[in-house]
mmCIF file of C-alpha atoms and ligand atoms in Angstrom:
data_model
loop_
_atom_site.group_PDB
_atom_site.id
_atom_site.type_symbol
_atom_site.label_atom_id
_atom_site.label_comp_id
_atom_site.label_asym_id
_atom_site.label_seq_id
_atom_site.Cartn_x
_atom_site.Cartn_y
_atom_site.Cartn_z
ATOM 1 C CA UNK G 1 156.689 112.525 51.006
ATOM 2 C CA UNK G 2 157.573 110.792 47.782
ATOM 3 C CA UNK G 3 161.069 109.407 46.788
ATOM 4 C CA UNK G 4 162.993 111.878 45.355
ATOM 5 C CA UNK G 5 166.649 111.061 43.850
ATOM 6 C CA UNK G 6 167.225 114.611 42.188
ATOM 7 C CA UNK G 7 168.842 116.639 45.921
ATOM 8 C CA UNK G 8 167.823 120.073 45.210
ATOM 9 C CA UNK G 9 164.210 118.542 44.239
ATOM 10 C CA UNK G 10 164.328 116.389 47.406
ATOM 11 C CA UNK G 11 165.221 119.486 49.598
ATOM 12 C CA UNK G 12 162.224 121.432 47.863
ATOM 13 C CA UNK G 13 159.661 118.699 48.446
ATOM 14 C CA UNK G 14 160.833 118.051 52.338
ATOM 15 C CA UNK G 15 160.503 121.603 52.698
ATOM 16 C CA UNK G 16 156.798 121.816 51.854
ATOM 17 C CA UNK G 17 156.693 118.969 54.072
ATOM 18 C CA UNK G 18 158.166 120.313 56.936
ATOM 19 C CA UNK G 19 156.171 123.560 56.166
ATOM 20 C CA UNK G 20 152.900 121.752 56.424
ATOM 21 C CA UNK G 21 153.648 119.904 59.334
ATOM 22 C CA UNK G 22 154.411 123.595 61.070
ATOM 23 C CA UNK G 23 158.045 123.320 61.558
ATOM 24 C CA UNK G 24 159.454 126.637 61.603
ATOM 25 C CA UNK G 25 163.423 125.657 60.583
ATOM 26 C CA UNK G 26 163.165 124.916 57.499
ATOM 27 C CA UNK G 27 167.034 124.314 57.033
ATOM 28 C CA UNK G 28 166.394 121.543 59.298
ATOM 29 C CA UNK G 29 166.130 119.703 55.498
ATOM 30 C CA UNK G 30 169.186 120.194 54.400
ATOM 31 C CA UNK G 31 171.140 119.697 57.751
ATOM 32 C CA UNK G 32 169.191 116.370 57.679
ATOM 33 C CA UNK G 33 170.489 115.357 54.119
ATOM 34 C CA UNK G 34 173.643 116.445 54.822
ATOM 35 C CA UNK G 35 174.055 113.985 57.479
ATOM 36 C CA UNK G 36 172.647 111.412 55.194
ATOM 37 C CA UNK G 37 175.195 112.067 52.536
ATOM 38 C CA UNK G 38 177.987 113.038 54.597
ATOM 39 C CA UNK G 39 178.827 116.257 53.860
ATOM 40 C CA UNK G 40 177.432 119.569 55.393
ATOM 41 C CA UNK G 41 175.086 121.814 54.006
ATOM 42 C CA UNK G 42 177.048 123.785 51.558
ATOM 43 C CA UNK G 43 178.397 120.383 50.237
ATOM 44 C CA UNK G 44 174.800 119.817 49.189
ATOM 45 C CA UNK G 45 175.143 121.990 46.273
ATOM 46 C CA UNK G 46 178.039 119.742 44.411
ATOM 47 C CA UNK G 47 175.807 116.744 44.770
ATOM 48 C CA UNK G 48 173.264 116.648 42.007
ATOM 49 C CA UNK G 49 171.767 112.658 42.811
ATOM 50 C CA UNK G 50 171.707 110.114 46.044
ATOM 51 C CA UNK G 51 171.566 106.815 46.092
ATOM 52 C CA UNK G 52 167.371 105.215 46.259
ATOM 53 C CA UNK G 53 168.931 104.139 49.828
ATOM 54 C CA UNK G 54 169.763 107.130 50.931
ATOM 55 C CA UNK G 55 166.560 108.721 49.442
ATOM 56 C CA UNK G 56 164.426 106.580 51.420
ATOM 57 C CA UNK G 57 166.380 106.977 54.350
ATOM 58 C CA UNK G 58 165.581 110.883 54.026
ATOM 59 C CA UNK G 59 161.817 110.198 53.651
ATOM 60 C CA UNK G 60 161.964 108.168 56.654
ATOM 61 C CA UNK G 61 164.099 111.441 58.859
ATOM 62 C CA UNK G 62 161.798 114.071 57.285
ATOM 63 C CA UNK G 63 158.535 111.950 58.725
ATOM 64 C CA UNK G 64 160.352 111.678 61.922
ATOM 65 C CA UNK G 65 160.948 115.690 61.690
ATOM 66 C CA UNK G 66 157.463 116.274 60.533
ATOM 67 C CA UNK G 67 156.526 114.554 63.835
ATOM 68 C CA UNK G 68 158.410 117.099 66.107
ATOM 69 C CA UNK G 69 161.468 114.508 66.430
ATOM 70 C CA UNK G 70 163.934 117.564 67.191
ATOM 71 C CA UNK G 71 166.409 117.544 64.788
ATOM 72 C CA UNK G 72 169.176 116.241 67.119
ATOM 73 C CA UNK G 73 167.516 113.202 67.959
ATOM 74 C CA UNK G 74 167.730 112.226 63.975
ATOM 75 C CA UNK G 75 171.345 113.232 63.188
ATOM 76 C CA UNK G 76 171.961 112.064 66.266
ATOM 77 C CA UNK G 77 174.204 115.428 67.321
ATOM 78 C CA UNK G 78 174.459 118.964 68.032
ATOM 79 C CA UNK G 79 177.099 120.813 66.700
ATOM 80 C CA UNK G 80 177.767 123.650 69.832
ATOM 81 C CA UNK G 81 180.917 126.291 68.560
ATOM 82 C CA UNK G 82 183.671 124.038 67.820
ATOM 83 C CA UNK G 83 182.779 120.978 69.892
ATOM 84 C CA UNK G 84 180.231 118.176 69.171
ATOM 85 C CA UNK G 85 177.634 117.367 71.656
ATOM 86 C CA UNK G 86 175.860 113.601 70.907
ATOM 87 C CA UNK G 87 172.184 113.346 71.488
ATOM 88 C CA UNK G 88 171.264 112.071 74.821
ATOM 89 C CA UNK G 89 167.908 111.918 76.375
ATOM 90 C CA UNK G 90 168.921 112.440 79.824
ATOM 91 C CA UNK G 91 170.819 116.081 79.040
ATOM 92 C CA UNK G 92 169.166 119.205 77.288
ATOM 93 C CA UNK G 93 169.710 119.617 73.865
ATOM 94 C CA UNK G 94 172.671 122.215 73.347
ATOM 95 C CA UNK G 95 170.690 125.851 72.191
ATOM 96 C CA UNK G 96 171.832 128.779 69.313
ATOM 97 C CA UNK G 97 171.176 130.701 72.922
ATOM 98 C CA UNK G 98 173.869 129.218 74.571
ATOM 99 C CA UNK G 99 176.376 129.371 71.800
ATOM 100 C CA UNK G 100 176.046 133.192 72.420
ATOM 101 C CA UNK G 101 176.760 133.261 76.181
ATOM 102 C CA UNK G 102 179.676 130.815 75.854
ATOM 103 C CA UNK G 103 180.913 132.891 72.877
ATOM 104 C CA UNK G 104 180.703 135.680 75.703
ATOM 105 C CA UNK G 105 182.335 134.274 78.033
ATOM 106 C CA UNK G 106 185.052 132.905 75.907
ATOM 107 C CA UNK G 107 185.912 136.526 74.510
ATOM 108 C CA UNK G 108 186.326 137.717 78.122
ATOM 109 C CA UNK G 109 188.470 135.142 78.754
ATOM 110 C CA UNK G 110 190.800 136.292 76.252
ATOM 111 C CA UNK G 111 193.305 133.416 76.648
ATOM 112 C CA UNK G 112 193.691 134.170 80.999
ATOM 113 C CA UNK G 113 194.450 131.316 82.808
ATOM 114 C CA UNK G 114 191.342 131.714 84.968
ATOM 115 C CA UNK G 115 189.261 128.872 86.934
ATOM 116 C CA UNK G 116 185.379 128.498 85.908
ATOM 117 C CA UNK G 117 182.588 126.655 87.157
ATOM 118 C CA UNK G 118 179.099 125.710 85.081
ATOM 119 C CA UNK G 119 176.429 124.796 87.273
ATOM 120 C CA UNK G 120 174.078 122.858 86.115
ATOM 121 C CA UNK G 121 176.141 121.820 83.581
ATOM 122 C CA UNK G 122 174.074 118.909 81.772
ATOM 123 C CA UNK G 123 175.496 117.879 78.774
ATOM 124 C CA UNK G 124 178.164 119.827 79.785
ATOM 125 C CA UNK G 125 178.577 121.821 76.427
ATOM 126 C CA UNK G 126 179.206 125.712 78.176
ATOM 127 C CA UNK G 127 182.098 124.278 79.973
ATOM 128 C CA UNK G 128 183.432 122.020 77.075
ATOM 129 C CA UNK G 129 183.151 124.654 75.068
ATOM 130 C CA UNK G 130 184.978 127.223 77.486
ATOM 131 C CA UNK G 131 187.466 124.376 77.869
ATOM 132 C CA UNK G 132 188.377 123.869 74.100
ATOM 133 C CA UNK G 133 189.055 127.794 73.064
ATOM 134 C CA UNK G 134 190.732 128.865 76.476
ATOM 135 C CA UNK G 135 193.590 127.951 78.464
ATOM 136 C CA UNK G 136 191.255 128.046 81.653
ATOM 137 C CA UNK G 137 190.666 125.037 84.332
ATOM 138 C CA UNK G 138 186.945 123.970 83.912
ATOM 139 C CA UNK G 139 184.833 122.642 86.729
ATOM 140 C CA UNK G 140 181.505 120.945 85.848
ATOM 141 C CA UNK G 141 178.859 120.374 87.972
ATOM 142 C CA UNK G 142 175.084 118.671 88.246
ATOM 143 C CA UNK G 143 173.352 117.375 90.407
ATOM 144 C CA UNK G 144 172.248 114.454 88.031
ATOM 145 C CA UNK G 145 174.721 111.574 88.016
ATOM 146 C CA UNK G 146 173.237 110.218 84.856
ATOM 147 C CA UNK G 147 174.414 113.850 83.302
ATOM 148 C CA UNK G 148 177.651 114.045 84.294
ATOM 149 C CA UNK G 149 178.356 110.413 82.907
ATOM 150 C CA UNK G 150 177.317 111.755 79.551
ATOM 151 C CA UNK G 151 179.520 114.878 80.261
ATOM 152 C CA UNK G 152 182.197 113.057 80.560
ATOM 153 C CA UNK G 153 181.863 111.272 77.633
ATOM 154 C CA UNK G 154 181.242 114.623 75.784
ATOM 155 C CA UNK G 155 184.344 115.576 77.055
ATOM 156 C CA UNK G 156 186.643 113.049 75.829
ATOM 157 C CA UNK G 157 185.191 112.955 72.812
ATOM 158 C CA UNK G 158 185.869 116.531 72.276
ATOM 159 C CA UNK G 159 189.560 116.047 73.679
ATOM 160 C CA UNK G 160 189.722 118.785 76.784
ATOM 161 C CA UNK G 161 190.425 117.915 80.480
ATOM 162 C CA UNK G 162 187.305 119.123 82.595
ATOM 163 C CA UNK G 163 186.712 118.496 86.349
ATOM 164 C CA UNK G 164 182.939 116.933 87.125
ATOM 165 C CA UNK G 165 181.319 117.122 90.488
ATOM 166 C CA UNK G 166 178.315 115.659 91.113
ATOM 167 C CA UNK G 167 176.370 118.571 93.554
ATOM 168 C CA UNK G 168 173.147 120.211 94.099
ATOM 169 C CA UNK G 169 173.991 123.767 93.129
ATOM 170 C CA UNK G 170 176.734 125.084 95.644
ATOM 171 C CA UNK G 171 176.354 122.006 98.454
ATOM 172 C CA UNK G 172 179.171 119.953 97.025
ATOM 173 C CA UNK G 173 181.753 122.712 95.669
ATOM 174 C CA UNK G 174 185.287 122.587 97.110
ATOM 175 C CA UNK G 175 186.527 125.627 96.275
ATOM 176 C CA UNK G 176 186.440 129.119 94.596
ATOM 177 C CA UNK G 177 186.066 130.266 91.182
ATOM 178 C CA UNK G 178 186.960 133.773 88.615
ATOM 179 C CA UNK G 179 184.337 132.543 86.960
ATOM 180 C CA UNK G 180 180.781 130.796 87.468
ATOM 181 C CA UNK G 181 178.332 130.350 84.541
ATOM 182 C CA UNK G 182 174.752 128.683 84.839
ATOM 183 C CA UNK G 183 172.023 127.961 82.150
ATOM 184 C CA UNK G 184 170.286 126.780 85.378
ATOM 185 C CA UNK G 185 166.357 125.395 84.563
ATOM 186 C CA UNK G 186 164.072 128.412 84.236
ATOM 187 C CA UNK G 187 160.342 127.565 82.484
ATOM 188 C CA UNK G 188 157.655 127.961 84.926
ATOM 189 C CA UNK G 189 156.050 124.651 86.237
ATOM 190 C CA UNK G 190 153.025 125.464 84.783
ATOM 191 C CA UNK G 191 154.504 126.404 81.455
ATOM 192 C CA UNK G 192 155.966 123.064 81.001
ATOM 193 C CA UNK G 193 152.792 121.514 79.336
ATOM 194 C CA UNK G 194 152.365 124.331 76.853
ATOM 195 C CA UNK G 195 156.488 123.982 75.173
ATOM 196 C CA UNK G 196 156.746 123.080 72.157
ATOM 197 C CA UNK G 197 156.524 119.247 71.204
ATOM 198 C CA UNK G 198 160.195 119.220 70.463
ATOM 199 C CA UNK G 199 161.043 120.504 73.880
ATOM 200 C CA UNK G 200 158.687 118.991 76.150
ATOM 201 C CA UNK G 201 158.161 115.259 75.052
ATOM 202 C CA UNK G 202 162.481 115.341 74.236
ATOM 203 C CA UNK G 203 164.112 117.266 77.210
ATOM 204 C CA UNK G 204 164.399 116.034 80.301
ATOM 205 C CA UNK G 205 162.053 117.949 82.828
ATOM 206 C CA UNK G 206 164.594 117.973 85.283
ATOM 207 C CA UNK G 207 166.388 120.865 83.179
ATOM 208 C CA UNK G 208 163.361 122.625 82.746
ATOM 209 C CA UNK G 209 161.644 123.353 85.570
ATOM 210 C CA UNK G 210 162.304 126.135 87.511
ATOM 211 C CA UNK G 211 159.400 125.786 90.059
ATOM 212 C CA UNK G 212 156.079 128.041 90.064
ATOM 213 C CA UNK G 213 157.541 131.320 89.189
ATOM 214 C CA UNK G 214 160.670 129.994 87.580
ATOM 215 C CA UNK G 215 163.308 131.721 89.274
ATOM 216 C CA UNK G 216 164.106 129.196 91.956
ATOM 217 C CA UNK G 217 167.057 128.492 90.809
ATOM 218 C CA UNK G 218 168.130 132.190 90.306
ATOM 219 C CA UNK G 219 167.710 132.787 94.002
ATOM 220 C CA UNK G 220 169.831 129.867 95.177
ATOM 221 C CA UNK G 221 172.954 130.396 92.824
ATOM 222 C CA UNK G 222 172.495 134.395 93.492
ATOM 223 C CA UNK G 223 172.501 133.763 96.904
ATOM 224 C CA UNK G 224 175.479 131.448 97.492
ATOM 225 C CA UNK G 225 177.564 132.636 94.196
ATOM 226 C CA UNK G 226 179.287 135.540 96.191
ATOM 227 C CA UNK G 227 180.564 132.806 98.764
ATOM 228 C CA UNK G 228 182.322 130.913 95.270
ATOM 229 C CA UNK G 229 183.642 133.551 93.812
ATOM 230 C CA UNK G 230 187.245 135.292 93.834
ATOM 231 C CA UNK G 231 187.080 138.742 94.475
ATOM 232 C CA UNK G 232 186.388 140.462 91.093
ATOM 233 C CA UNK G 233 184.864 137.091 89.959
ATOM 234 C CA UNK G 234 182.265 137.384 87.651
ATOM 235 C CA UNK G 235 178.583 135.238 87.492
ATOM 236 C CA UNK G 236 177.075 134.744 83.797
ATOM 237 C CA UNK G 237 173.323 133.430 83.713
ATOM 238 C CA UNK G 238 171.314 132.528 80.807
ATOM 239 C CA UNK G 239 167.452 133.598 81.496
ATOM 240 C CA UNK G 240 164.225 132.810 80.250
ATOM 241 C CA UNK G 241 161.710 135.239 78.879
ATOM 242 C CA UNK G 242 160.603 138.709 80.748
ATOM 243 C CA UNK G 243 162.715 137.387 84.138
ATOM 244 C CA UNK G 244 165.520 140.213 83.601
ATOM 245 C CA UNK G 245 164.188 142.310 85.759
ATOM 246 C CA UNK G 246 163.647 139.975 88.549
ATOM 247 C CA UNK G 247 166.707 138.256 88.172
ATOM 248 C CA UNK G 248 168.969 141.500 88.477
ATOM 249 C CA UNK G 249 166.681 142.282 91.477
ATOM 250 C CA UNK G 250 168.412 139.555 92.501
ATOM 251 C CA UNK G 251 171.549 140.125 91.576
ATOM 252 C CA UNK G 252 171.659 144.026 93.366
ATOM 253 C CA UNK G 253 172.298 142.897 96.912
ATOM 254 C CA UNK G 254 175.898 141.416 96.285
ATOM 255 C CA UNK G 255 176.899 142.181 92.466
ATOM 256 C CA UNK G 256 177.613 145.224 90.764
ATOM 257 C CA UNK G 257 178.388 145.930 87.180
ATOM 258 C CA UNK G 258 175.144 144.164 85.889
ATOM 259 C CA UNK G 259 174.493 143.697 81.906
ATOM 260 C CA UNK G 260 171.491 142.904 80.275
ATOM 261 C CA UNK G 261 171.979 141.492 77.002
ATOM 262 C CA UNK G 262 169.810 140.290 74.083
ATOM 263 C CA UNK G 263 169.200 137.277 72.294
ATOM 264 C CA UNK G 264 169.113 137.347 68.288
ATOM 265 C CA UNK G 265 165.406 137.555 68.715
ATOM 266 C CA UNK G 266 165.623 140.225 70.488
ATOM 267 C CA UNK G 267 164.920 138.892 73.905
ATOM 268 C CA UNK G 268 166.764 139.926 77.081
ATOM 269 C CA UNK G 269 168.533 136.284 77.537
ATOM 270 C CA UNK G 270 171.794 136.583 79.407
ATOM 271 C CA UNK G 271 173.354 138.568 82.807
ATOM 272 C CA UNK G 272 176.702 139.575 83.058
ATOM 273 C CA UNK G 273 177.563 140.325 87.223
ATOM 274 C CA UNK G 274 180.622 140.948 89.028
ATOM 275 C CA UNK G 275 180.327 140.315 92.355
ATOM 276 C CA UNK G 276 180.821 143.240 95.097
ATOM 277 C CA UNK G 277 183.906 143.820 96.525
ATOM 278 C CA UNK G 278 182.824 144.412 100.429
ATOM 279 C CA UNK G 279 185.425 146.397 101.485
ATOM 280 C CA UNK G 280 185.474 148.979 98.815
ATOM 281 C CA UNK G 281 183.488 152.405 99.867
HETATM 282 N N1 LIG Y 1 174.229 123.774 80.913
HETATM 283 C C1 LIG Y 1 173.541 122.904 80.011
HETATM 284 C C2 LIG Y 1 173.129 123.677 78.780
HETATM 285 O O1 LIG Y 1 173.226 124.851 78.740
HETATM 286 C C3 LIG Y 1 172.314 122.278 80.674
HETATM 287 C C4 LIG Y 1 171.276 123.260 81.101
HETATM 288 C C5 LIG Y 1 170.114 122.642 81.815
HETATM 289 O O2 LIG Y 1 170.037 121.419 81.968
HETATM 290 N N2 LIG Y 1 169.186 123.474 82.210
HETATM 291 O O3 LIG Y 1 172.702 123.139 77.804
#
């Protein structure tokens, strides 16, 4: 890509680029100038020139993006509802996916003082997230200790109070919760070769894999959730592709009040469960 000090000209020519290189998101170029000039994207339209500088440092980002560098890795952030999550190669990049199931949960929530868990909390962005809007106590949890150092950093940066506990799944968890969300990891092993560039050669595998059929997480938290929960408590899972139906399999032994919803593409991507009260008839 040449250098370019006219913006909108800039944006149009790393757009072909990006186009080229088979990069899907083509907004990607003006999030990436934006960061450059430091403004966001609508703030692009009041600047008409940049500096030869900057220009060359957006040739330099849009190669970088051209070369499957997920955009996170070269602004160096992901901006997840109203909190800021820093790139970090040992934590999954906050997704547009997850935004959705914390928005969820956040509604429900509707300013209760209630006590949530996220397992497998990585970067720790559901629970930071939760932990920002509401007035609820947030417990994070993972069972990498490299993670939770980050999440704690995420969380002071962001300004909330969060509990971390370092556990695989359930083993190390004190107490009880109203709530427990997981975006546990769900590709199948043998997917994990075949993800996109951006995904595979920048996420850590360790939140990908879900073993051979990718539901081994599901059955773990499933099982033991009941045990964590309050009575009335509810579970909220993010999913991969085509594993609702196994997954509220699943859930149908102890949960009841199970919701399916949908992604923006259209996918089934998130499980709403409350879990069984026993002694009801
Ligand atoms: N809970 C974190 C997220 O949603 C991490 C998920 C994971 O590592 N699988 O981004």
């Amino acid at each position: 890509m040449e250098l370019e000090l006219r913006v909108k000209e800039a944006i149009k020519l790393a757009k072909e680029n990006l186009k080229n290189a088979g990069i899907k998101n083509m907004q990607d170029a003006e999030f990436i100038l934006a960061n450059i000039l430091n403004t966001d994207t609508a703030g692009l339209n009041s600047i008409e020139f940049m500096s030869k500088k900057e220009a060359k440092r957006f040739v330099k980002d849009i190669k970088a993006r051209c070369k499957h560098c997920p955009l996170d890795k070269i602004i160096g952030y992901t901006d997840f509802l109203s909190i800021r999550i820093p790139f970090d190669k040992n934590t999954l990049s906050p997704r547009q996916e997850t935004e959705i199931l914390t928005e969820k949960i956040i509604k429900d929530i509707k300013g209760k003082k209630l006590t949530v868990l996220d397992l497998c909390s990585g970067s720790g962005c559901i629970g930071i997230a939760i932990a920002k809007a509401t007035p609820v106590s947030v417990t994070l949890s993972d069972i990498s200790k490299k993670a939770n150092k980050i999440a704690k950093k995420n969380a002071e940066l962001n300004g909330v109070e969060v509990a971390i506990l370092t556990s695989d799944l359930f083993d190390n968890i004190p107490t009880k919760f109203d709530i427990i969300v997981s975006n546990p990891p769900y590709i199948k092993r043998r997917d994990l070769e075949v993800l996109e560039i951006e995904v595979r050669d920048f996420d850590p595998r360790l939140a990908l894999d879900g073993g051979d059929d990718g539901l081994d997480f599901y059955r773990d938290i499933i099982a033991k959730a009941p045990e964590y929960l309050n009575n009335g408590g509810k579970l909220y899972l993010e999913i991969g592709i085509e594993q609702s139906k196994d997954v509220v399999k699943l859930l149908n032994k102890d949960f009841e009040d199970i919701v399916v919803e949908k992604d923006y593409n259209g996918i089934d991507r998130y499980i709403i469960a409350k879990k069984r009260d026993k002694n009801a008839k």
